């Protein structure tokens, strides 16, 4: 079964995104006509989720190349390459934590650098094909991870998940929510508790929407309820995604993940992260080296535009936290499930080795 919606699609010379800021009460399409609008869409979370922002940025490179194409003929290939790199750097700064953004931009630039495209037409056709490939590969990767991840989901499992890891967070299908859907469609009886995921409510607005569409029995809970459910033995496993995985297996994911992992460790509940290999940052040895995005105070003081804190109140609003690898049972990837010792087993997945 596939979703009845398409998270991102390039058509009629522009990138069409489901506007995730207004779901589930409104279903609107946000159209990016140039790479600046792509940067805005990522920064303002029109599109979010590590693999989704990677695929979105890939089309941003195509849009930049379309805009810069006249300079290829007038100013020459090196000026064009310099301007394209500047556009990539601009988009790269939109959100600092998820490595997929950087990964996709690098892959597009490196494809350009290793090509023998001679004309702007060849460049645009080539970059479009590469962006399409990133998008298609992501969907395929998610399907593979789901089949692999299904092995760890028991029949009649009660699962806790956090943030949104579904089709909306990817080019399609999803990571952790993809595993849950695969298990459900393969005939397992499941019950899912979805954390609302403050402050942006990706769980309440997006995961609940996807769970409802998929017909999976579920309940939405405030983030603070997970502790009691885990202590009371009501959760068989926690499964969620990741925005950047360090080489030692530390996983950076949506704020609140670390807290859940600590509870799982305390009460012996299996804790799985589902990530494509493109989310592993082989350059970073430990999770504390991962840059953590801090978002604006208004997400806390004015949720949904309604003031809930006194004027002038100072706020600390990190969007992600790092789960130490010691809390993780396994990291599910398209290449298999990585178990401890993580450092050794992750090293085997390095693209060059
Ligand atoms: O701030 P967001 O909504 O982009 O954060 C998303 C998450 O933390 C997801 O869990 C993560 O990207 C992995 S799911 C594909």
mmCIF file of C-alpha atoms and ligand atoms in Angstrom:
data_model
loop_
_atom_site.group_PDB
_atom_site.id
_atom_site.type_symbol
_atom_site.label_atom_id
_atom_site.label_comp_id
_atom_site.label_asym_id
_atom_site.label_seq_id
_atom_site.Cartn_x
_atom_site.Cartn_y
_atom_site.Cartn_z
ATOM 1 C CA UNK A 1 0.000 0.000 0.000
ATOM 2 C CA UNK A 2 1.248 3.527 -0.755
ATOM 3 C CA UNK A 3 0.124 6.874 0.595
ATOM 4 C CA UNK A 4 -2.610 8.817 -1.125
ATOM 5 C CA UNK A 5 -0.404 11.907 -1.038
ATOM 6 C CA UNK A 6 2.977 12.899 -2.475
ATOM 7 C CA UNK A 7 5.258 14.737 -0.045
ATOM 8 C CA UNK A 8 7.396 16.423 -2.707
ATOM 9 C CA UNK A 9 7.208 16.529 -6.491
ATOM 10 C CA UNK A 10 9.011 18.489 -9.199
ATOM 11 C CA UNK A 11 6.621 19.476 -11.976
ATOM 12 C CA UNK A 12 6.003 22.383 -14.335
ATOM 13 C CA UNK A 13 9.474 23.777 -13.571
ATOM 14 C CA UNK A 14 8.876 24.115 -9.825
ATOM 15 C CA UNK A 15 9.039 22.061 -6.620
ATOM 16 C CA UNK A 16 5.652 21.251 -5.098
ATOM 17 C CA UNK A 17 5.622 20.480 -1.359
ATOM 18 C CA UNK A 18 2.800 19.571 0.985
ATOM 19 C CA UNK A 19 2.777 22.482 3.426
ATOM 20 C CA UNK A 20 3.384 20.631 6.711
ATOM 21 C CA UNK A 21 2.969 23.804 8.765
ATOM 22 C CA UNK A 22 -0.807 23.742 8.355
ATOM 23 C CA UNK A 23 -1.644 20.027 8.423
ATOM 24 C CA UNK A 24 -3.923 18.430 9.511
ATOM 25 C CA UNK A 25 -6.528 21.193 9.339
ATOM 26 C CA UNK A 26 -5.477 22.422 5.886
ATOM 27 C CA UNK A 27 -4.006 20.532 2.949
ATOM 28 C CA UNK A 28 -2.173 23.013 0.754
ATOM 29 C CA UNK A 29 0.712 22.828 -1.673
ATOM 30 C CA UNK A 30 3.645 25.206 -1.291
ATOM 31 C CA UNK A 31 5.340 25.818 -4.641
ATOM 32 C CA UNK A 32 9.059 26.692 -4.746
ATOM 33 C CA UNK A 33 9.970 28.512 -7.951
ATOM 34 C CA UNK A 34 13.605 29.155 -7.002
ATOM 35 C CA UNK A 35 16.259 27.967 -4.551
ATOM 36 C CA UNK A 36 15.572 30.850 -2.159
ATOM 37 C CA UNK A 37 12.028 29.579 -1.723
ATOM 38 C CA UNK A 38 13.472 26.103 -1.152
ATOM 39 C CA UNK A 39 15.723 27.487 1.606
ATOM 40 C CA UNK A 40 12.697 29.220 3.155
ATOM 41 C CA UNK A 41 10.596 26.037 2.940
ATOM 42 C CA UNK A 42 13.263 24.072 4.812
ATOM 43 C CA UNK A 43 13.985 26.785 7.404
ATOM 44 C CA UNK A 44 10.308 27.516 8.103
ATOM 45 C CA UNK A 45 9.486 23.780 8.181
ATOM 46 C CA UNK A 46 7.059 23.752 5.258
ATOM 47 C CA UNK A 47 8.981 20.522 4.715
ATOM 48 C CA UNK A 48 10.780 18.777 7.558
ATOM 49 C CA UNK A 49 12.219 15.396 8.458
ATOM 50 C CA UNK A 50 15.831 14.552 7.613
ATOM 51 C CA UNK A 51 15.373 12.599 4.341
ATOM 52 C CA UNK A 52 12.623 14.965 3.105
ATOM 53 C CA UNK A 53 14.774 18.047 3.478
ATOM 54 C CA UNK A 54 17.640 16.243 1.700
ATOM 55 C CA UNK A 55 15.466 15.424 -1.326
ATOM 56 C CA UNK A 56 13.973 18.932 -1.261
ATOM 57 C CA UNK A 57 17.441 20.511 -1.312
ATOM 58 C CA UNK A 58 18.428 18.317 -4.273
ATOM 59 C CA UNK A 59 15.643 19.955 -6.294
ATOM 60 C CA UNK A 60 16.824 23.299 -4.885
ATOM 61 C CA UNK A 61 20.141 22.690 -6.674
ATOM 62 C CA UNK A 62 18.234 22.056 -9.897
ATOM 63 C CA UNK A 63 16.285 25.303 -9.427
ATOM 64 C CA UNK A 64 19.543 27.178 -8.752
ATOM 65 C CA UNK A 65 21.094 25.726 -11.913
ATOM 66 C CA UNK A 66 18.011 26.744 -13.943
ATOM 67 C CA UNK A 67 18.368 30.310 -12.689
ATOM 68 C CA UNK A 68 22.145 30.417 -13.186
ATOM 69 C CA UNK A 69 22.165 28.683 -16.591
ATOM 70 C CA UNK A 70 22.562 31.941 -18.609
ATOM 71 C CA UNK A 71 25.801 32.682 -16.681
ATOM 72 C CA UNK A 72 27.285 29.381 -17.900
ATOM 73 C CA UNK A 73 27.390 30.771 -21.445
ATOM 74 C CA UNK A 74 28.067 34.419 -20.580
ATOM 75 C CA UNK A 75 30.623 34.045 -17.723
ATOM 76 C CA UNK A 76 31.951 30.521 -18.245
ATOM 77 C CA UNK A 77 31.783 27.180 -16.380
ATOM 78 C CA UNK A 78 33.922 28.209 -13.388
ATOM 79 C CA UNK A 79 31.749 31.257 -12.607
ATOM 80 C CA UNK A 80 28.664 29.021 -12.951
ATOM 81 C CA UNK A 81 30.176 26.416 -10.584
ATOM 82 C CA UNK A 82 31.086 29.121 -8.032
ATOM 83 C CA UNK A 83 27.545 30.548 -8.089
ATOM 84 C CA UNK A 84 26.012 27.068 -7.839
ATOM 85 C CA UNK A 85 28.170 26.336 -4.783
ATOM 86 C CA UNK A 86 27.072 29.611 -3.182
ATOM 87 C CA UNK A 87 23.424 28.642 -3.707
ATOM 88 C CA UNK A 88 24.172 25.256 -2.082
ATOM 89 C CA UNK A 89 25.864 26.902 0.904
ATOM 90 C CA UNK A 90 22.849 29.171 1.306
ATOM 91 C CA UNK A 91 20.455 26.208 1.419
ATOM 92 C CA UNK A 92 22.820 24.193 3.626
ATOM 93 C CA UNK A 93 22.538 26.818 6.381
ATOM 94 C CA UNK A 94 18.731 26.542 6.537
ATOM 95 C CA UNK A 95 18.813 23.853 9.239
ATOM 96 C CA UNK A 96 22.046 22.657 10.857
ATOM 97 C CA UNK A 97 21.294 19.298 12.480
ATOM 98 C CA UNK A 98 20.025 16.788 9.910
ATOM 99 C CA UNK A 99 23.021 15.633 7.906
ATOM 100 C CA UNK A 100 20.860 14.618 4.934
ATOM 101 C CA UNK A 101 20.612 18.256 3.841
ATOM 102 C CA UNK A 102 24.393 18.535 3.552
ATOM 103 C CA UNK A 103 24.636 15.032 2.090
ATOM 104 C CA UNK A 104 22.143 15.729 -0.721
ATOM 105 C CA UNK A 105 23.705 19.083 -1.641
ATOM 106 C CA UNK A 106 27.155 17.470 -1.765
ATOM 107 C CA UNK A 107 25.865 14.616 -3.875
ATOM 108 C CA UNK A 108 24.331 17.024 -6.412
ATOM 109 C CA UNK A 109 27.529 19.111 -6.627
ATOM 110 C CA UNK A 110 29.733 16.057 -6.866
ATOM 111 C CA UNK A 111 27.541 14.612 -9.651
ATOM 112 C CA UNK A 112 27.983 17.884 -11.514
ATOM 113 C CA UNK A 113 31.758 17.846 -10.914
ATOM 114 C CA UNK A 114 32.135 14.279 -12.176
ATOM 115 C CA UNK A 115 29.965 14.731 -15.254
ATOM 116 C CA UNK A 116 31.054 15.602 -18.778
ATOM 117 C CA UNK A 117 28.021 17.782 -19.441
ATOM 118 C CA UNK A 118 28.959 20.454 -21.983
ATOM 119 C CA UNK A 119 25.755 22.472 -22.419
ATOM 120 C CA UNK A 120 23.247 24.011 -20.034
ATOM 121 C CA UNK A 121 20.624 21.658 -21.429
ATOM 122 C CA UNK A 122 22.772 18.664 -20.491
ATOM 123 C CA UNK A 123 23.436 20.154 -17.046
ATOM 124 C CA UNK A 124 19.747 20.719 -16.291
ATOM 125 C CA UNK A 125 18.725 17.293 -17.583
ATOM 126 C CA UNK A 126 21.538 15.658 -15.599
ATOM 127 C CA UNK A 127 20.762 17.474 -12.349
ATOM 128 C CA UNK A 128 17.048 16.727 -12.699
ATOM 129 C CA UNK A 129 17.841 13.013 -13.115
ATOM 130 C CA UNK A 130 20.083 13.051 -10.031
ATOM 131 C CA UNK A 131 17.439 14.790 -7.888
ATOM 132 C CA UNK A 132 14.811 12.310 -9.131
ATOM 133 C CA UNK A 133 17.191 9.496 -8.232
ATOM 134 C CA UNK A 134 17.708 10.816 -4.686
ATOM 135 C CA UNK A 135 13.926 10.980 -4.271
ATOM 136 C CA UNK A 136 13.298 7.509 -5.715
ATOM 137 C CA UNK A 137 16.182 5.939 -3.810
ATOM 138 C CA UNK A 138 14.820 7.378 -0.574
ATOM 139 C CA UNK A 139 11.432 5.730 -1.111
ATOM 140 C CA UNK A 140 13.116 2.414 -2.005
ATOM 141 C CA UNK A 141 15.441 2.684 1.007
ATOM 142 C CA UNK A 142 12.467 3.276 3.290
ATOM 143 C CA UNK A 143 10.710 0.199 1.908
ATOM 144 C CA UNK A 144 13.818 -1.900 2.493
ATOM 145 C CA UNK A 145 14.271 -0.585 6.052
ATOM 146 C CA UNK A 146 10.625 -1.347 6.733
ATOM 147 C CA UNK A 147 10.980 -4.963 5.647
ATOM 148 C CA UNK A 148 14.143 -5.341 7.734
ATOM 149 C CA UNK A 149 12.668 -3.494 10.722
ATOM 150 C CA UNK A 150 9.498 -5.603 10.691
ATOM 151 C CA UNK A 151 11.634 -8.441 12.129
ATOM 152 C CA UNK A 152 11.890 -6.665 15.497
ATOM 153 C CA UNK A 153 8.163 -5.916 15.824
ATOM 154 C CA UNK A 154 6.349 -8.642 17.743
ATOM 155 C CA UNK A 155 2.777 -9.634 16.912
ATOM 156 C CA UNK A 156 0.389 -7.743 19.254
ATOM 157 C CA UNK A 157 3.082 -5.166 20.076
ATOM 158 C CA UNK A 158 2.327 -1.874 21.762
ATOM 159 C CA UNK A 159 4.707 0.679 20.321
ATOM 160 C CA UNK A 160 5.665 4.179 21.383
ATOM 161 C CA UNK A 161 6.933 6.607 18.736
ATOM 162 C CA UNK A 162 8.036 10.220 18.764
ATOM 163 C CA UNK A 163 7.925 13.060 16.220
ATOM 164 C CA UNK A 164 6.926 12.264 12.624
ATOM 165 C CA UNK A 165 8.887 9.633 10.751
ATOM 166 C CA UNK A 166 6.331 8.835 8.077
ATOM 167 C CA UNK A 167 5.949 9.628 4.401
ATOM 168 C CA UNK A 168 5.867 13.318 5.272
ATOM 169 C CA UNK A 169 9.349 13.159 6.820
ATOM 170 C CA UNK A 170 10.810 11.474 3.744
ATOM 171 C CA UNK A 171 10.338 11.395 -0.010
ATOM 172 C CA UNK A 172 7.674 8.758 0.676
ATOM 173 C CA UNK A 173 6.651 5.850 2.938
ATOM 174 C CA UNK A 174 8.767 6.734 5.997
ATOM 175 C CA UNK A 175 11.454 5.405 8.328
ATOM 176 C CA UNK A 176 10.188 4.314 11.786
ATOM 177 C CA UNK A 177 6.563 4.861 10.809
ATOM 178 C CA UNK A 178 7.360 2.914 7.629
ATOM 179 C CA UNK A 179 8.409 -0.048 9.807
ATOM 180 C CA UNK A 180 5.206 0.266 11.833
ATOM 181 C CA UNK A 181 3.084 0.354 8.644
ATOM 182 C CA UNK A 182 4.921 -2.630 7.170
ATOM 183 C CA UNK A 183 4.337 -4.632 10.365
ATOM 184 C CA UNK A 184 0.657 -3.666 10.423
ATOM 185 C CA UNK A 185 0.057 -4.428 6.727
ATOM 186 C CA UNK A 186 1.868 -7.757 7.124
ATOM 187 C CA UNK A 187 -0.943 -8.774 9.471
ATOM 188 C CA UNK A 188 0.473 -8.047 12.925
ATOM 189 C CA UNK A 189 -1.881 -6.622 15.510
ATOM 190 C CA UNK A 190 -0.385 -3.389 16.784
ATOM 191 C CA UNK A 191 -1.205 -0.487 18.996
ATOM 192 C CA UNK A 192 0.720 2.760 18.664
ATOM 193 C CA UNK A 193 1.119 5.566 21.176
ATOM 194 C CA UNK A 194 2.186 8.720 19.343
ATOM 195 C CA UNK A 195 3.876 11.472 21.349
ATOM 196 C CA UNK A 196 2.463 14.868 20.463
ATOM 197 C CA UNK A 197 6.092 16.135 20.180
ATOM 198 C CA UNK A 198 6.250 19.623 21.580
ATOM 199 C CA UNK A 199 6.705 22.346 20.624
ATOM 200 C CA UNK A 200 6.018 21.880 16.877
ATOM 201 C CA UNK A 201 3.573 18.994 17.436
ATOM 202 C CA UNK A 202 4.806 16.825 14.570
ATOM 203 C CA UNK A 203 3.294 13.841 16.403
ATOM 204 C CA UNK A 204 -0.122 15.395 16.950
ATOM 205 C CA UNK A 205 -0.405 17.106 13.586
ATOM 206 C CA UNK A 206 1.474 14.758 11.236
ATOM 207 C CA UNK A 207 1.958 11.281 12.752
ATOM 208 C CA UNK A 208 -1.635 11.188 13.983
ATOM 209 C CA UNK A 209 -2.740 12.190 10.450
ATOM 210 C CA UNK A 210 -0.677 9.417 8.869
ATOM 211 C CA UNK A 211 -1.727 6.799 11.456
ATOM 212 C CA UNK A 212 -5.362 7.676 10.873
ATOM 213 C CA UNK A 213 -4.957 7.407 7.094
ATOM 214 C CA UNK A 214 -3.231 4.030 7.499
ATOM 215 C CA UNK A 215 -5.981 2.775 9.832
ATOM 216 C CA UNK A 216 -3.506 1.773 12.549
ATOM 217 C CA UNK A 217 -5.048 1.606 16.057
ATOM 218 C CA UNK A 218 -3.405 4.403 18.013
ATOM 219 C CA UNK A 219 -3.658 7.045 20.696
ATOM 220 C CA UNK A 220 -2.088 10.461 20.854
ATOM 221 C CA UNK A 221 -0.367 11.247 24.163
ATOM 222 C CA UNK A 222 1.340 14.270 25.710
ATOM 223 C CA UNK A 223 5.122 13.748 25.649
ATOM 224 C CA UNK A 224 5.167 13.440 29.450
ATOM 225 C CA UNK A 225 2.956 10.314 29.482
ATOM 226 C CA UNK A 226 5.593 8.002 27.965
ATOM 227 C CA UNK A 227 7.446 7.653 31.291
ATOM 228 C CA UNK A 228 4.408 6.208 33.056
ATOM 229 C CA UNK A 229 3.548 3.864 30.183
ATOM 230 C CA UNK A 230 7.107 2.543 30.074
ATOM 231 C CA UNK A 231 7.326 2.096 33.864
ATOM 232 C CA UNK A 232 3.983 0.295 33.933
ATOM 233 C CA UNK A 233 5.137 -2.252 31.343
ATOM 234 C CA UNK A 234 2.653 -1.020 28.737
ATOM 235 C CA UNK A 235 5.233 -0.458 25.964
ATOM 236 C CA UNK A 236 6.892 -3.360 24.133
ATOM 237 C CA UNK A 237 9.277 -1.188 22.175
ATOM 238 C CA UNK A 238 10.095 2.388 21.249
ATOM 239 C CA UNK A 239 10.909 3.035 17.602
ATOM 240 C CA UNK A 240 11.756 6.382 16.069
ATOM 241 C CA UNK A 241 13.964 8.070 13.481
ATOM 242 C CA UNK A 242 17.198 10.015 13.514
ATOM 243 C CA UNK A 243 18.566 13.230 12.045
ATOM 244 C CA UNK A 244 22.253 12.446 12.375
ATOM 245 C CA UNK A 245 24.052 9.384 13.674
ATOM 246 C CA UNK A 246 27.663 9.689 14.843
ATOM 247 C CA UNK A 247 30.264 7.041 14.038
ATOM 248 C CA UNK A 248 29.991 5.622 17.589
ATOM 249 C CA UNK A 249 26.218 5.063 17.261
ATOM 250 C CA UNK A 250 24.996 8.106 19.202
ATOM 251 C CA UNK A 251 21.742 9.191 17.555
ATOM 252 C CA UNK A 252 20.580 12.786 17.308
ATOM 253 C CA UNK A 253 16.807 13.039 16.929
ATOM 254 C CA UNK A 254 13.865 15.227 17.869
ATOM 255 C CA UNK A 255 14.021 16.785 21.324
ATOM 256 C CA UNK A 256 12.562 14.362 23.867
ATOM 257 C CA UNK A 257 14.131 11.267 22.312
ATOM 258 C CA UNK A 258 16.968 11.133 24.863
ATOM 259 C CA UNK A 259 14.461 11.156 27.732
ATOM 260 C CA UNK A 260 12.586 8.194 26.206
ATOM 261 C CA UNK A 261 15.831 6.308 25.634
ATOM 262 C CA UNK A 262 16.855 6.769 29.280
ATOM 263 C CA UNK A 263 13.491 5.378 30.428
ATOM 264 C CA UNK A 264 13.838 2.419 28.074
ATOM 265 C CA UNK A 265 17.303 1.719 29.453
ATOM 266 C CA UNK A 266 16.000 1.956 33.041
ATOM 267 C CA UNK A 267 13.064 -0.397 32.468
ATOM 268 C CA UNK A 268 14.629 -2.756 29.890
ATOM 269 C CA UNK A 269 12.414 -1.763 26.959
ATOM 270 C CA UNK A 270 13.926 -2.197 23.450
ATOM 271 C CA UNK A 271 14.739 1.110 21.772
ATOM 272 C CA UNK A 272 15.265 1.235 17.993
ATOM 273 C CA UNK A 273 16.239 4.035 15.657
ATOM 274 C CA UNK A 274 15.465 3.734 11.931
ATOM 275 C CA UNK A 275 17.765 5.696 9.626
ATOM 276 C CA UNK A 276 19.063 5.435 6.075
ATOM 277 C CA UNK A 277 22.862 5.158 5.787
ATOM 278 C CA UNK A 278 22.806 8.742 4.411
ATOM 279 C CA UNK A 279 21.886 9.877 7.963
ATOM 280 C CA UNK A 280 25.139 8.476 9.373
ATOM 281 C CA UNK A 281 27.836 11.135 9.632
ATOM 282 C CA UNK A 282 31.016 9.060 9.443
ATOM 283 C CA UNK A 283 33.083 12.235 10.010
ATOM 284 C CA UNK A 284 31.785 12.737 13.558
ATOM 285 C CA UNK A 285 33.146 10.354 16.151
ATOM 286 C CA UNK A 286 30.628 11.211 18.904
ATOM 287 C CA UNK A 287 27.142 12.608 19.246
ATOM 288 C CA UNK A 288 28.227 15.613 21.286
ATOM 289 C CA UNK A 289 29.884 16.979 18.121
ATOM 290 C CA UNK A 290 26.528 17.234 16.333
ATOM 291 C CA UNK A 291 25.313 20.844 15.950
ATOM 292 C CA UNK A 292 21.963 21.212 17.688
ATOM 293 C CA UNK A 293 19.531 23.648 16.113
ATOM 294 C CA UNK A 294 17.954 26.168 18.474
ATOM 295 C CA UNK A 295 14.678 27.537 17.205
ATOM 296 C CA UNK A 296 12.886 30.780 17.909
ATOM 297 C CA UNK A 297 11.356 31.568 21.314
ATOM 298 C CA UNK A 298 7.916 32.118 19.810
ATOM 299 C CA UNK A 299 7.524 28.338 19.282
ATOM 300 C CA UNK A 300 7.334 28.104 23.100
ATOM 301 C CA UNK A 301 5.833 31.442 24.114
ATOM 302 C CA UNK A 302 3.232 31.621 21.307
ATOM 303 C CA UNK A 303 2.288 28.085 20.163
ATOM 304 C CA UNK A 304 -0.172 28.403 17.295
ATOM 305 C CA UNK A 305 0.102 32.177 17.625
ATOM 306 C CA UNK A 306 -1.465 32.209 21.117
ATOM 307 C CA UNK A 307 0.577 33.785 23.913
ATOM 308 C CA UNK A 308 1.117 31.371 26.833
ATOM 309 C CA UNK A 309 4.131 32.963 28.585
ATOM 310 C CA UNK A 310 4.680 36.451 29.997
ATOM 311 C CA UNK A 311 6.155 39.140 27.749
ATOM 312 C CA UNK A 312 9.945 39.156 27.748
ATOM 313 C CA UNK A 313 10.352 35.620 29.162
ATOM 314 C CA UNK A 314 13.650 34.085 28.080
ATOM 315 C CA UNK A 315 13.446 30.706 26.326
ATOM 316 C CA UNK A 316 15.752 27.776 25.581
ATOM 317 C CA UNK A 317 14.382 25.832 22.604
ATOM 318 C CA UNK A 318 16.731 23.170 21.205
ATOM 319 C CA UNK A 319 15.029 21.222 18.400
ATOM 320 C CA UNK A 320 17.040 18.009 18.865
ATOM 321 C CA UNK A 321 18.886 15.983 21.483
ATOM 322 C CA UNK A 322 21.430 13.191 21.412
ATOM 323 C CA UNK A 323 20.719 9.658 22.597
ATOM 324 C CA UNK A 324 23.888 7.886 23.736
ATOM 325 C CA UNK A 325 24.516 4.607 21.919
ATOM 326 C CA UNK A 326 24.462 2.767 25.266
ATOM 327 C CA UNK A 327 20.675 3.332 25.349
ATOM 328 C CA UNK A 328 20.074 1.949 21.856
ATOM 329 C CA UNK A 329 19.103 -1.651 21.165
ATOM 330 C CA UNK A 330 19.616 -1.426 17.412
ATOM 331 C CA UNK A 331 19.850 0.999 14.497
ATOM 332 C CA UNK A 332 17.773 -0.192 11.555
ATOM 333 C CA UNK A 333 19.198 0.755 8.136
ATOM 334 C CA UNK A 334 18.680 -0.404 4.551
ATOM 335 C CA UNK A 335 21.889 -2.440 4.950
ATOM 336 C CA UNK A 336 20.601 -4.344 7.973
ATOM 337 C CA UNK A 337 20.220 -3.791 11.707
ATOM 338 C CA UNK A 338 23.304 -2.423 13.436
ATOM 339 C CA UNK A 339 23.767 -3.842 16.929
ATOM 340 C CA UNK A 340 26.528 -3.152 19.466
ATOM 341 C CA UNK A 341 29.454 -2.763 19.252
ATOM 342 C CA UNK A 342 28.186 0.200 17.225
ATOM 343 C CA UNK A 343 31.495 1.823 16.374
ATOM 344 C CA UNK A 344 32.860 -1.337 14.800
ATOM 345 C CA UNK A 345 29.625 -2.247 13.019
ATOM 346 C CA UNK A 346 28.966 1.283 11.725
ATOM 347 C CA UNK A 347 32.502 1.496 10.312
ATOM 348 C CA UNK A 348 31.636 -1.443 8.031
ATOM 349 C CA UNK A 349 28.952 0.708 6.347
ATOM 350 C CA UNK A 350 31.328 3.509 5.330
ATOM 351 C CA UNK A 351 30.637 4.050 1.615
ATOM 352 C CA UNK A 352 34.307 3.737 0.614
ATOM 353 C CA UNK A 353 35.019 0.565 2.605
HETATM 354 O O1 LIG B 1 12.339 19.166 13.233
HETATM 355 P P1 LIG B 1 11.919 18.041 12.324
HETATM 356 O O2 LIG B 1 10.449 17.860 12.246
HETATM 357 O O3 LIG B 1 12.580 18.166 10.959
HETATM 358 O O4 LIG B 1 12.528 16.751 13.004
HETATM 359 C C1 LIG B 1 12.312 15.506 12.407
HETATM 360 C C2 LIG B 1 12.778 14.385 13.235
HETATM 361 O O5 LIG B 1 13.368 14.568 14.272
HETATM 362 C C3 LIG B 1 12.605 13.011 12.690
HETATM 363 O O6 LIG B 1 12.478 12.102 13.724
HETATM 364 C C4 LIG B 1 13.830 12.664 11.845
HETATM 365 O O7 LIG B 1 13.991 13.561 10.799
HETATM 366 C C5 LIG B 1 13.875 11.298 11.338
HETATM 367 S S1 LIG B 1 12.444 10.748 10.500
HETATM 368 C C6 LIG B 1 12.685 10.621 8.917
#
